[in-house]
Coordinates of C-alpha atoms in Angstrom, one line a residue:
X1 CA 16.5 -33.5 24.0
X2 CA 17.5 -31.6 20.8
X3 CA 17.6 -27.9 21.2
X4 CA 14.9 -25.5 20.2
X5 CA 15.4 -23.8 17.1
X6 CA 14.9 -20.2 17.4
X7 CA 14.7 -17.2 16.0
X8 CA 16.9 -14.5 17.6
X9 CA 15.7 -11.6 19.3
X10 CA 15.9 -7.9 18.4
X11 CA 18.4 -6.5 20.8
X12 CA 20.7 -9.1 19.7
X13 CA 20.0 -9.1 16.0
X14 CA 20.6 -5.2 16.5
X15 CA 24.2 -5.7 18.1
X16 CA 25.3 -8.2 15.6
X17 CA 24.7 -5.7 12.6
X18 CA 26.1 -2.7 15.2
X19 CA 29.1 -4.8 15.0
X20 CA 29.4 -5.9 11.5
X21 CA 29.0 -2.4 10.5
X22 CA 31.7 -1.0 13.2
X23 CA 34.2 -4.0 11.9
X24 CA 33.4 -2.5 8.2
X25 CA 33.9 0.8 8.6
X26 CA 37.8 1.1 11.2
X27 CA 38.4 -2.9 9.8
X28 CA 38.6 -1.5 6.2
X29 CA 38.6 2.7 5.8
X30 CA 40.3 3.4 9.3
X31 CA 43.1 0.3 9.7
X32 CA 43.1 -0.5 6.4
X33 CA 42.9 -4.0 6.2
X34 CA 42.5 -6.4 3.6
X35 CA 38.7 -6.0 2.4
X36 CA 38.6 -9.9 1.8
X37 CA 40.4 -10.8 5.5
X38 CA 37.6 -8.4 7.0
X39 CA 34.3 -10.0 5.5
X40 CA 35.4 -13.6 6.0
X41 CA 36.2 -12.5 9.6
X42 CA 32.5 -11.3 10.1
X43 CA 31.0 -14.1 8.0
X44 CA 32.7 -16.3 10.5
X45 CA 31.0 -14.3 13.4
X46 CA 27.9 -14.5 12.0
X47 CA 27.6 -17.9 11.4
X48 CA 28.0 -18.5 14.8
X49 CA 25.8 -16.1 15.8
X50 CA 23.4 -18.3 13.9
X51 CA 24.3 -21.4 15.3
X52 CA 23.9 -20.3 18.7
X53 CA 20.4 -19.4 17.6
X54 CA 19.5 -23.0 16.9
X55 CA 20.8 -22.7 13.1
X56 CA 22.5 -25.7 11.8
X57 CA 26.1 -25.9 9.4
X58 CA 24.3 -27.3 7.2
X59 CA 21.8 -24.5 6.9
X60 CA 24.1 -22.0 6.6
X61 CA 26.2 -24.0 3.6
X62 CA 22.7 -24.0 1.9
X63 CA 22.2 -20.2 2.5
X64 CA 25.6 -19.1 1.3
X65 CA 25.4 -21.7 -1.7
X66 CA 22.3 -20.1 -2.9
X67 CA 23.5 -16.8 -2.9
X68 CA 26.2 -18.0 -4.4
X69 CA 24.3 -19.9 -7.4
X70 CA 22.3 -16.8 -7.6
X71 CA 24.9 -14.7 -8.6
X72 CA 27.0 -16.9 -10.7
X73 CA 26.0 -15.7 -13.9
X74 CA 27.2 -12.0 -12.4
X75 CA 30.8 -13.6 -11.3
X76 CA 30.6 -15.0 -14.8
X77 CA 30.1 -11.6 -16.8
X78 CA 33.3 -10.2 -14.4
X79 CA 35.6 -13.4 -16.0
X80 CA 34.2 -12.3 -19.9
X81 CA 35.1 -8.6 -19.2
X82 CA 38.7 -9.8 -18.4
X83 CA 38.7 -11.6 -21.5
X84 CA 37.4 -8.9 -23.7
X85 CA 39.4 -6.4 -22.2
X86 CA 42.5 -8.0 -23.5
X87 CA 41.8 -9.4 -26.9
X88 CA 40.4 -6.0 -27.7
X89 CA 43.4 -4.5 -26.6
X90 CA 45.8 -6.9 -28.8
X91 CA 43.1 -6.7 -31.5
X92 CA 43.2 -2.9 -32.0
X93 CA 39.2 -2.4 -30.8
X94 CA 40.0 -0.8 -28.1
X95 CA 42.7 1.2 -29.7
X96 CA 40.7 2.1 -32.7
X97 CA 38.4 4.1 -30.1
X98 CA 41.0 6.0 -29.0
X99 CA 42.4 6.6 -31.4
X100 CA 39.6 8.4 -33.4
X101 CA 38.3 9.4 -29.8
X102 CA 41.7 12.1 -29.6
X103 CA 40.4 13.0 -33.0
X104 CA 37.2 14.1 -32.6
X105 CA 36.5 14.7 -28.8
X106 CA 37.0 18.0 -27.9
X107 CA 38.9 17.7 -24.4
X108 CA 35.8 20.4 -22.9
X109 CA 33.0 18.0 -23.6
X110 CA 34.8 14.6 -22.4
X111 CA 33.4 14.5 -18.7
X112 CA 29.8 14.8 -20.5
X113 CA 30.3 12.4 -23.2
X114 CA 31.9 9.6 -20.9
X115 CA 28.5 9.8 -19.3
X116 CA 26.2 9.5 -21.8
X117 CA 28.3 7.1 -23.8
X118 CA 28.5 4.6 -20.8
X119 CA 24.9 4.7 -20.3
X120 CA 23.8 4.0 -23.8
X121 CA 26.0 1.5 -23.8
X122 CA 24.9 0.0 -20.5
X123 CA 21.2 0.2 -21.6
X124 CA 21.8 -1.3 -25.1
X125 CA 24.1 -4.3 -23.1
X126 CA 22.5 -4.6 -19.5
X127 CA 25.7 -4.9 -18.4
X128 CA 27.8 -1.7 -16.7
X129 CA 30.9 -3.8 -16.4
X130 CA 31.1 -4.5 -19.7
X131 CA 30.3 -0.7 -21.0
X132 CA 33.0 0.9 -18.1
X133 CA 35.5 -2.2 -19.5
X134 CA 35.0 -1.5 -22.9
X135 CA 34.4 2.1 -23.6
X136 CA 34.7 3.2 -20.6
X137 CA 38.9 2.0 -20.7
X138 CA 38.6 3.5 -24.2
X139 CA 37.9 6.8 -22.2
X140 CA 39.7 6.8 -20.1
X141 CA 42.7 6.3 -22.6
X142 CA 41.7 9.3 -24.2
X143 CA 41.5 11.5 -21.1
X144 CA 44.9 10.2 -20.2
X145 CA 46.3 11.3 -23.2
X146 CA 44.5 14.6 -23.4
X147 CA 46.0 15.2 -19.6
X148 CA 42.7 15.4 -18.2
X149 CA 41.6 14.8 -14.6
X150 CA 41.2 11.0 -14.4
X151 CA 39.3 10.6 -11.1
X152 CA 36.4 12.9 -12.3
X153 CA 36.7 11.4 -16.0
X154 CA 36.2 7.5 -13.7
X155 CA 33.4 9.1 -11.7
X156 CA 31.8 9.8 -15.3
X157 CA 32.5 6.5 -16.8
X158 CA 31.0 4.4 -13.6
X159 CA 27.9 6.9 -13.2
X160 CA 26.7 6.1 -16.6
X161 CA 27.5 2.7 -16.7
X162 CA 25.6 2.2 -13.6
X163 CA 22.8 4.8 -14.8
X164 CA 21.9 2.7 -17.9
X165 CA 22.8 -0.8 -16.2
X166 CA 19.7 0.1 -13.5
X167 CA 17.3 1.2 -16.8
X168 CA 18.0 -1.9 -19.1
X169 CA 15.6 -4.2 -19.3
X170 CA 18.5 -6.3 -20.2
X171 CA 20.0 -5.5 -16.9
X172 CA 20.2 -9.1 -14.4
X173 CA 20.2 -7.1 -11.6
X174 CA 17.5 -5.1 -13.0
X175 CA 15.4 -8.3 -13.8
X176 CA 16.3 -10.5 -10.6
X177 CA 15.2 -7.2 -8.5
X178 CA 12.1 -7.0 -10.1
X179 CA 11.5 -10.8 -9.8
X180 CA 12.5 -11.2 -5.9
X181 CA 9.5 -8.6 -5.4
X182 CA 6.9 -10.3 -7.5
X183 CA 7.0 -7.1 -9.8
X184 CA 6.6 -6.3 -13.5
X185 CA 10.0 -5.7 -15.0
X186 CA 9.0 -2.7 -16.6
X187 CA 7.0 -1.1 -14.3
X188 CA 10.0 -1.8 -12.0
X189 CA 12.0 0.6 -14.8
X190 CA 9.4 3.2 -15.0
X191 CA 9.6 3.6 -11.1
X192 CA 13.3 3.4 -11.0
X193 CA 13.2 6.6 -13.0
X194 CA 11.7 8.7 -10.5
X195 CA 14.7 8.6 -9.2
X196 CA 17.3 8.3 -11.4
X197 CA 16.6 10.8 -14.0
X198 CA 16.5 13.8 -11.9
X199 CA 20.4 12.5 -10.7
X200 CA 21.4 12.2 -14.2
X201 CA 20.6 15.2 -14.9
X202 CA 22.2 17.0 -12.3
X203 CA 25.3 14.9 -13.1
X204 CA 25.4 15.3 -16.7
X205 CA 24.9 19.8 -15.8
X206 CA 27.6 18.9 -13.2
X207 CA 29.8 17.0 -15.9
X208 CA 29.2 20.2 -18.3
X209 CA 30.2 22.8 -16.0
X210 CA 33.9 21.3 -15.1
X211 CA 34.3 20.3 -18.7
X212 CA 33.5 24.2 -20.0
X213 CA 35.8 25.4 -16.6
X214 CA 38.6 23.1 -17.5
X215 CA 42.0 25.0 -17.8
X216 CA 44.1 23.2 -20.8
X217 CA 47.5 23.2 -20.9
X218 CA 49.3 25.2 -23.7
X219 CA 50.3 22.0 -25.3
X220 CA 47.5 19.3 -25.1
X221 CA 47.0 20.1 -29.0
X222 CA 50.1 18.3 -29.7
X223 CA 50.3 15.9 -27.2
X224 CA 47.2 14.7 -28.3
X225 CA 48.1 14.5 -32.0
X226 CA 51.2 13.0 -30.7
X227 CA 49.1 10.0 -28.8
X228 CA 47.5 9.5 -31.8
X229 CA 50.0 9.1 -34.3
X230 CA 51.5 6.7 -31.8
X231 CA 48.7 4.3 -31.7
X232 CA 48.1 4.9 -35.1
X233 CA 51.9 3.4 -35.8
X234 CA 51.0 0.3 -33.5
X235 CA 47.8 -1.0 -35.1
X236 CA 46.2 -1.7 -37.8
X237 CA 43.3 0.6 -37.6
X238 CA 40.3 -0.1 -40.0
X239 CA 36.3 0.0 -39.7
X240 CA 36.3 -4.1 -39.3
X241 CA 37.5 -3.6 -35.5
X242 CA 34.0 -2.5 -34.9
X243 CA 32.8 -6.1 -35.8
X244 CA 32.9 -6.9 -32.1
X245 CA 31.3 -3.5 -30.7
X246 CA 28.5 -4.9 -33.6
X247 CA 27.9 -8.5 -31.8
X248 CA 27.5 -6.7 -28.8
X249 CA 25.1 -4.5 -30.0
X250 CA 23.0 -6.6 -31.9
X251 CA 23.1 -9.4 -29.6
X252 CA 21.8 -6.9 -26.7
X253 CA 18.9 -5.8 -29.1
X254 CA 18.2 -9.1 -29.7
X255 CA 18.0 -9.8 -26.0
X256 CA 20.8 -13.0 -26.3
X257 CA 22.3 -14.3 -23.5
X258 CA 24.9 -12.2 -21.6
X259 CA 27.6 -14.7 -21.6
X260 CA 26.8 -15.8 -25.2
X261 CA 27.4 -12.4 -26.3
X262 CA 30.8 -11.6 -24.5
X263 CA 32.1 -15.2 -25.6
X264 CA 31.2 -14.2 -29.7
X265 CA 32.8 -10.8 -29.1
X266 CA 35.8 -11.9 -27.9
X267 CA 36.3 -14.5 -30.5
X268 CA 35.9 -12.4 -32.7
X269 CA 38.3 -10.0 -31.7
X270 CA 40.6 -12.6 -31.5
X271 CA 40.7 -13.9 -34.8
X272 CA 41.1 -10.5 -36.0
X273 CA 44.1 -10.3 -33.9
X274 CA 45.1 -13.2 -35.4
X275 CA 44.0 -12.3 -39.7
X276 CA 44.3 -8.7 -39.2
X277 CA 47.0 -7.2 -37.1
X278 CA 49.3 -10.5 -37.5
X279 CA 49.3 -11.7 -33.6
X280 CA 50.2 -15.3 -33.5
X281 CA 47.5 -17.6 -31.2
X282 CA 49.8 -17.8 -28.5
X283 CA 49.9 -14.1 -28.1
X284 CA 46.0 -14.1 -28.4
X285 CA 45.8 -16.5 -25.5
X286 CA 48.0 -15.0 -23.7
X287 CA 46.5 -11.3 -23.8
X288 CA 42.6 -12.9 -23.2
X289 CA 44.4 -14.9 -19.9
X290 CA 46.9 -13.0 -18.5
X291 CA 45.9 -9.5 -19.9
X292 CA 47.8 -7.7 -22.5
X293 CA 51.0 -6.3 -22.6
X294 CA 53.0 -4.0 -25.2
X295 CA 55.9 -6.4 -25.4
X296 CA 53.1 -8.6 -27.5
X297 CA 53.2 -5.8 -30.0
X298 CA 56.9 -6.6 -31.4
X299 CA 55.5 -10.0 -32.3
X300 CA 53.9 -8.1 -35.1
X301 CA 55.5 -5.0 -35.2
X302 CA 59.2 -6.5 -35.9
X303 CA 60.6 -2.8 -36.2
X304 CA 59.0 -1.6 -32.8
X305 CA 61.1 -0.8 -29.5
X306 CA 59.1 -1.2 -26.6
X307 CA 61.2 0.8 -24.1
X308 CA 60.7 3.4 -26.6
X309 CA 57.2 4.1 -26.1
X310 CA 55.7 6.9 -23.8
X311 CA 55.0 5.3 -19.9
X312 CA 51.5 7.0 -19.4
X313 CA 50.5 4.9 -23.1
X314 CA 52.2 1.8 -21.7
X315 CA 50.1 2.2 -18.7
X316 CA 47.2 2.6 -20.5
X317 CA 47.6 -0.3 -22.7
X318 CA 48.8 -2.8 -19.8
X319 CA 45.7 -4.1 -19.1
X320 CA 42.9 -7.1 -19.0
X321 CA 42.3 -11.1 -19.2
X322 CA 40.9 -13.7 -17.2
X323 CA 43.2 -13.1 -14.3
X324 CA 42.7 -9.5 -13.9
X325 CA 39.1 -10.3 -12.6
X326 CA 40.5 -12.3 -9.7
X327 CA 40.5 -9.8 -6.9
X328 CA 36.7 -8.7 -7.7
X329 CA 35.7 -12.0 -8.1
X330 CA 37.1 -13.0 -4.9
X331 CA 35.9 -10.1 -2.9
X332 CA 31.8 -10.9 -4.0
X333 CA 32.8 -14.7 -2.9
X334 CA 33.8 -13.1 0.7
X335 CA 30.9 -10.6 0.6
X336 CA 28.7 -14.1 0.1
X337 CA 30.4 -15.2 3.3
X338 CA 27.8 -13.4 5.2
X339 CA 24.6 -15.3 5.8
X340 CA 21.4 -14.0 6.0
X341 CA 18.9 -14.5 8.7
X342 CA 18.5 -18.0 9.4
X343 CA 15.0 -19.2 8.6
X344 CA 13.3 -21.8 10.9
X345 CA 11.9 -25.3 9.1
X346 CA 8.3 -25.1 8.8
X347 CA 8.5 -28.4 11.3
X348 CA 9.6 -26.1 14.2
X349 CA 7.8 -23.0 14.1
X350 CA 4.1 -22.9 16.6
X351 CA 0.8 -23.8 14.6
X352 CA -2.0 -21.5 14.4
X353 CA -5.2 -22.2 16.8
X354 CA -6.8 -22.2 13.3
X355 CA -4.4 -25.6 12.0
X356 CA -5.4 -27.5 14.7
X357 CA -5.4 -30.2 15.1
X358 CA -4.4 -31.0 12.1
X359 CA -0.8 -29.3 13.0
X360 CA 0.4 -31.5 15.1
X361 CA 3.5 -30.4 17.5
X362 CA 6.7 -31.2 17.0
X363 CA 7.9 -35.0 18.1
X364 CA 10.9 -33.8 19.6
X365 CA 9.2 -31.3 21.9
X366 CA 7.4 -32.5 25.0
X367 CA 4.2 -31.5 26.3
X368 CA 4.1 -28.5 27.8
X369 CA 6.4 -26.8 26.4
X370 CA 4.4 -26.3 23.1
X371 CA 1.7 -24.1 22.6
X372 CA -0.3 -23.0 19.3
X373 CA 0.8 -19.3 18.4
X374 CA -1.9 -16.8 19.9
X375 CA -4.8 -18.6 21.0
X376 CA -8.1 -17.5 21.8
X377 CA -8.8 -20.3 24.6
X378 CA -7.0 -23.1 26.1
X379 CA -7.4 -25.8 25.8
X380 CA -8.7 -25.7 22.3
X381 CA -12.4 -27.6 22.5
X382 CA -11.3 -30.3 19.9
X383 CA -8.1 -30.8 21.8
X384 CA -7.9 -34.2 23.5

């Protein structure tokens, strides 16, 4: 006789996530282990957890699968920002921001503007990868140059990103979050705000207050101006590179597809990596795939010595393509690893005194191990 599929009980449901939890938090913060090692590890457990509660292998594929399919276009948008990241890098986008960024920003006001510009950004885009991969690197350039504290300039960057990413209507997250609860998108935003705007603006004061009790060095002025004329020598910095900060834009307003609009603006930058700063198509490709590198810089800069240049700019440039997003990509794939509760087939589960008879019982349980869910009397008077 097949076994009974079941749903399991509380006590054990309770240890399993006890244990999932404890493997999390010494697996990962306390021994230090690979992140990816640990979550397959516990996926594994749990998967038999649910097969020794009448689950099946091939439930659990299905489970994982959809999670999976649901979040493809998310895993996607991680592989674009990789891209973008490096053709704007080799097409001077990036650059161009900061650049004028070292200009203009007074070093006081930074922590505050990194927040605020991220979450326009992410509100405008729906995507707080893309603003923290865009601008935010752009920031965090400039911060690096001006010698600024770089962890509480990040903390910026990411709370803003994530700040506008949760109030765009643009927003998948945003939309699917709304959708899985049956409610209207924008009265999903206007609640999210009760929340949210209060803790922005406590983290913008908070932002203010180190910015305005920052102690400079004596000689950021020049290292600053020194940045700048640096970059300055390695690109050719003019208004077009904002062409592909203006598909981004105007695709978001438009409400185009995510992907579409990552794929435009990093074409884009390309070919004016190609027309304008004089990178050959190999370099492009190389910089959108393996992430760029300063030593694709002499291939149009014939005059320039790489070893020459400052390490923290190197550093700072060093950075993007498709291959980059590996590791994040890889980590949601072993965070899908986790099923959820396994959900009986409809087949299996007891009938309501109210079906019958037209619920019959299961044909693979016998008689009288069946019974109708809660009922009032047995045997039911239209029983036979």
């Amino acid at each position: 006789m097949p076994a009974i599929q079941r749903q399991p009980g509380l006590v054990p449901s309770l240890i399993l996530l006890t244990a999932i939890a404890f493997a999390i938090v010494y697996g990962i913060v306390v021994a230090g282990l690979p992140t990816e090692l640990v979550l397959i590890t516990l996926g594994a457990a749990a998967t038999l957890f649910s097969l020794l509660h009448g689950g099946t292998w091939e439930g659990v594929m299905d489970i994982m699968g959809n999670k999976v399919r649901t979040a493809l276009s998310a895993l996607l948008v991680l592989y674009s920002i990789g891209i973008i990241i490096g053709t704007w890098m080799i097409s001077g986008t990036i650059p161009y921001f900061i650049y004028h960024g070292l200009e203009l920003i007074d070093p006081r006001y930074l922590y505050v503007m990194a927040f605020f510009g991220t979450a326009i950004v992410s509100t405008f885009t729906g995507t707080s990868w893309g603003s923290a991969g865009t601008l935010g690197v752009a920031i965090m350039g400039i911060a690096a140059a001006m010698d600024i504290n770089l962890a509480i300039t990040a903390g910026a960057v990411l709370s803003g990103a994530y700040f506008g990413d949760k109030l765009s209507p643009l927003s998948d997250t945003t939309i699917m979050a709304s959708m899985v609860v049956g409610e209207d998108l924008y009265r999903h935003i206007r609640h999210l705000m009760y929340t949210s705007l209060p803790a922005s603006v406590v983290a913008a004061v908070v932002y203010l207050i180190l910015g305005l009790n920052m102690d400079l060095a004596e000689g950021t002025p020049e290292a600053i101006a020194a940045s700048a004329e640096t970059i300055g020598g390695l690109y050719q910095l003019n208004l077009l590179l904002l062409l592909p900060v203006a598909i981004v834009l105007f695709g978001s307003v438009r409400k185009k597809p995510t992907l579409v609009v990552l794929f435009l603006a990093s074409a884009c930058a390309a070919l004016l990596a190609i027309l304008l700063q004089g990178a050959s198509p190999e370099a492009v490709t190389k910089a959108a795939v393996s992430g760029f590198n300063v030593s694709l810089l002499a291939g149009f800069n014939p005059g320039l010595d790489v070893a020459t240049l400052p390490p923290a700019l190197v550093s700072l440039l060093n950075r993007g393509g498709l291959y980059s997003m590996h590791g994040a990509v890889l980590f949601a794939l072993c965070a899908f690893f986790l099923p959820r509760r396994w959900r009986q087939p409809a087949s299996s589960r007891s009938c309501s005194i109210a079906a019958w008879p037209t619920c019959a019982p299961p044909a693979a349980l016998s008689w009288p191990r069946w019974r109708p869910a809660a009922p009032s009397s047995w045997p039911p008077a239209t029983a036979t």
